[in-house]
């Protein structure tokens, strides 16, 4: 069972339960919010949505609103990497600091990837892989700079 949550401006706009987490099931779940929004404000369409890095979620939102801009939740990325490092306390603070400094973006993103590939750090394999593939999400992460009013975190969901 999966829960599709839509929240904005300090309130929940919709919560739907779905049995699957593929793009089609999530499209149906988030589609309830789309239907209600369209009934209330037929001329309005969201410009952006702040999502996790889950491809199916992004596909669902793009299907519902073809012109929407996907903004990745940076806090969610940081928290997911931190969870992988909890037992490697020696590098936990170091990794957290490096992730937060990514906001000085493209160059630091490349440097983080180079750092994660270095064998002298005893990083958990899953965490290392997550860090190495993070530059692949650079275009989605950069979108946040073009939308200064878009949410960077979604505290209703993340915290």
PDB file of C-alpha atoms in Angstrom, residues 38-127:
ATOM      1  CA  UNK A  38      -9.842  21.717 -11.861  1.00  0.00           C
ATOM      2  CA  UNK A  39     -13.396  21.733 -10.470  1.00  0.00           C
ATOM      3  CA  UNK A  40     -12.531  24.602  -8.113  1.00  0.00           C
ATOM      4  CA  UNK A  41     -10.219  26.594 -10.395  1.00  0.00           C
ATOM      5  CA  UNK A  42     -10.659  25.420 -14.014  1.00  0.00           C
ATOM      6  CA  UNK A  43      -8.326  28.092 -15.429  1.00  0.00           C
ATOM      7  CA  UNK A  44      -5.457  27.442 -13.024  1.00  0.00           C
ATOM      8  CA  UNK A  45      -2.698  24.903 -13.457  1.00  0.00           C
ATOM      9  CA  UNK A  46       0.264  24.389 -11.124  1.00  0.00           C
ATOM     10  CA  UNK A  47       3.564  25.694 -12.481  1.00  0.00           C
ATOM     11  CA  UNK A  48       5.792  23.465 -10.375  1.00  0.00           C
ATOM     12  CA  UNK A  49       5.700  20.492  -8.064  1.00  0.00           C
ATOM     13  CA  UNK A  50       8.277  19.547  -5.470  1.00  0.00           C
ATOM     14  CA  UNK A  51       8.813  15.780  -5.533  1.00  0.00           C
ATOM     15  CA  UNK A  52      11.154  13.099  -4.330  1.00  0.00           C
ATOM     16  CA  UNK A  53      13.513  11.541  -6.835  1.00  0.00           C
ATOM     17  CA  UNK A  54      11.142   8.658  -7.568  1.00  0.00           C
ATOM     18  CA  UNK A  55      10.749   8.377 -11.337  1.00  0.00           C
ATOM     19  CA  UNK A  56       7.162   7.066 -11.161  1.00  0.00           C
ATOM     20  CA  UNK A  57       6.059  10.106  -9.129  1.00  0.00           C
ATOM     21  CA  UNK A  58       7.628  12.452 -11.651  1.00  0.00           C
ATOM     22  CA  UNK A  59       6.046  10.582 -14.571  1.00  0.00           C
ATOM     23  CA  UNK A  60       2.636  10.790 -12.892  1.00  0.00           C
ATOM     24  CA  UNK A  61       2.864  14.560 -12.396  1.00  0.00           C
ATOM     25  CA  UNK A  62       4.126  15.098 -15.950  1.00  0.00           C
ATOM     26  CA  UNK A  63       1.195  13.055 -17.285  1.00  0.00           C
ATOM     27  CA  UNK A  64      -1.331  15.029 -15.227  1.00  0.00           C
ATOM     28  CA  UNK A  65       0.177  18.443 -15.950  1.00  0.00           C
ATOM     29  CA  UNK A  66       2.344  18.290 -19.116  1.00  0.00           C
ATOM     30  CA  UNK A  67       3.752  21.813 -18.621  1.00  0.00           C
ATOM     31  CA  UNK A  68       4.639  21.409 -14.957  1.00  0.00           C
ATOM     32  CA  UNK A  69       8.223  21.860 -13.771  1.00  0.00           C
ATOM     33  CA  UNK A  70       9.536  19.134 -11.475  1.00  0.00           C
ATOM     34  CA  UNK A  71      11.621  20.430  -8.553  1.00  0.00           C
ATOM     35  CA  UNK A  72      13.457  17.740  -6.604  1.00  0.00           C
ATOM     36  CA  UNK A  73      13.311  17.836  -2.816  1.00  0.00           C
ATOM     37  CA  UNK A  74      16.902  18.450  -1.891  1.00  0.00           C
ATOM     38  CA  UNK A  75      16.237  17.796   1.796  1.00  0.00           C
ATOM     39  CA  UNK A  76      14.848  14.371   0.899  1.00  0.00           C
ATOM     40  CA  UNK A  77      18.080  13.536  -0.948  1.00  0.00           C
ATOM     41  CA  UNK A  78      20.172  14.669   2.022  1.00  0.00           C
ATOM     42  CA  UNK A  79      18.067  12.667   4.485  1.00  0.00           C
ATOM     43  CA  UNK A  80      18.149   9.509   2.352  1.00  0.00           C
ATOM     44  CA  UNK A  81      21.930   9.667   2.052  1.00  0.00           C
ATOM     45  CA  UNK A  82      22.253  10.363   5.779  1.00  0.00           C
ATOM     46  CA  UNK A  83      20.235   7.246   6.577  1.00  0.00           C
ATOM     47  CA  UNK A  84      22.771   5.184   4.653  1.00  0.00           C
ATOM     48  CA  UNK A  85      25.617   6.709   6.685  1.00  0.00           C
ATOM     49  CA  UNK A  86      24.200   6.409  10.199  1.00  0.00           C
ATOM     50  CA  UNK A  87      26.494   3.477  11.012  1.00  0.00           C
ATOM     51  CA  UNK A  88      29.511   5.085   9.359  1.00  0.00           C
ATOM     52  CA  UNK A  89      29.619   7.873  11.926  1.00  0.00           C
ATOM     53  CA  UNK A  90      33.160   8.855  10.991  1.00  0.00           C
ATOM     54  CA  UNK A  91      32.028  10.228   7.638  1.00  0.00           C
ATOM     55  CA  UNK A  92      28.429  11.146   8.533  1.00  0.00           C
ATOM     56  CA  UNK A  93      29.147  14.813   9.303  1.00  0.00           C
ATOM     57  CA  UNK A  94      31.587  15.073   6.409  1.00  0.00           C
ATOM     58  CA  UNK A  95      29.011  13.746   3.915  1.00  0.00           C
ATOM     59  CA  UNK A  96      26.247  15.937   5.342  1.00  0.00           C
ATOM     60  CA  UNK A  97      28.445  19.022   5.027  1.00  0.00           C
ATOM     61  CA  UNK A  98      29.333  18.125   1.443  1.00  0.00           C
ATOM     62  CA  UNK A  99      25.689  17.675   0.487  1.00  0.00           C
ATOM     63  CA  UNK A 100      24.639  21.025   1.955  1.00  0.00           C
ATOM     64  CA  UNK A 101      27.432  22.784   0.122  1.00  0.00           C
ATOM     65  CA  UNK A 102      26.007  21.573  -3.184  1.00  0.00           C
ATOM     66  CA  UNK A 103      24.074  24.773  -3.438  1.00  0.00           C
ATOM     67  CA  UNK A 104      27.213  26.245  -4.942  1.00  0.00           C
ATOM     68  CA  UNK A 105      26.197  23.905  -7.540  1.00  0.00           C
ATOM     69  CA  UNK A 106      27.671  22.530 -10.734  1.00  0.00           C
ATOM     70  CA  UNK A 107      31.329  22.537  -9.755  1.00  0.00           C
ATOM     71  CA  UNK A 108      30.634  21.189  -6.302  1.00  0.00           C
ATOM     72  CA  UNK A 109      28.393  18.495  -7.732  1.00  0.00           C
ATOM     73  CA  UNK A 110      31.227  17.260  -9.910  1.00  0.00           C
ATOM     74  CA  UNK A 111      33.658  17.428  -6.988  1.00  0.00           C
ATOM     75  CA  UNK A 112      31.278  15.397  -4.794  1.00  0.00           C
ATOM     76  CA  UNK A 113      31.134  12.693  -7.446  1.00  0.00           C
ATOM     77  CA  UNK A 114      34.945  12.646  -7.703  1.00  0.00           C
ATOM     78  CA  UNK A 115      35.240  12.487  -3.908  1.00  0.00           C
ATOM     79  CA  UNK A 116      32.733   9.612  -3.654  1.00  0.00           C
ATOM     80  CA  UNK A 117      34.683   7.593  -6.226  1.00  0.00           C
ATOM     81  CA  UNK A 118      37.900   7.789  -4.203  1.00  0.00           C
ATOM     82  CA  UNK A 119      38.632   4.416  -2.601  1.00  0.00           C
ATOM     83  CA  UNK A 120      40.309   5.760   0.546  1.00  0.00           C
ATOM     84  CA  UNK A 121      36.919   6.587   2.078  1.00  0.00           C
ATOM     85  CA  UNK A 122      35.158   3.566   3.535  1.00  0.00           C
ATOM     86  CA  UNK A 123      31.683   4.413   2.267  1.00  0.00           C
ATOM     87  CA  UNK A 124      28.781   1.956   2.228  1.00  0.00           C
ATOM     88  CA  UNK A 125      28.302   0.760  -1.374  1.00  0.00           C
ATOM     89  CA  UNK A 126      24.697   1.971  -1.641  1.00  0.00           C
ATOM     90  CA  UNK A 127      25.629   5.403  -0.311  1.00  0.00           C
TER      91      UNK A 127
END
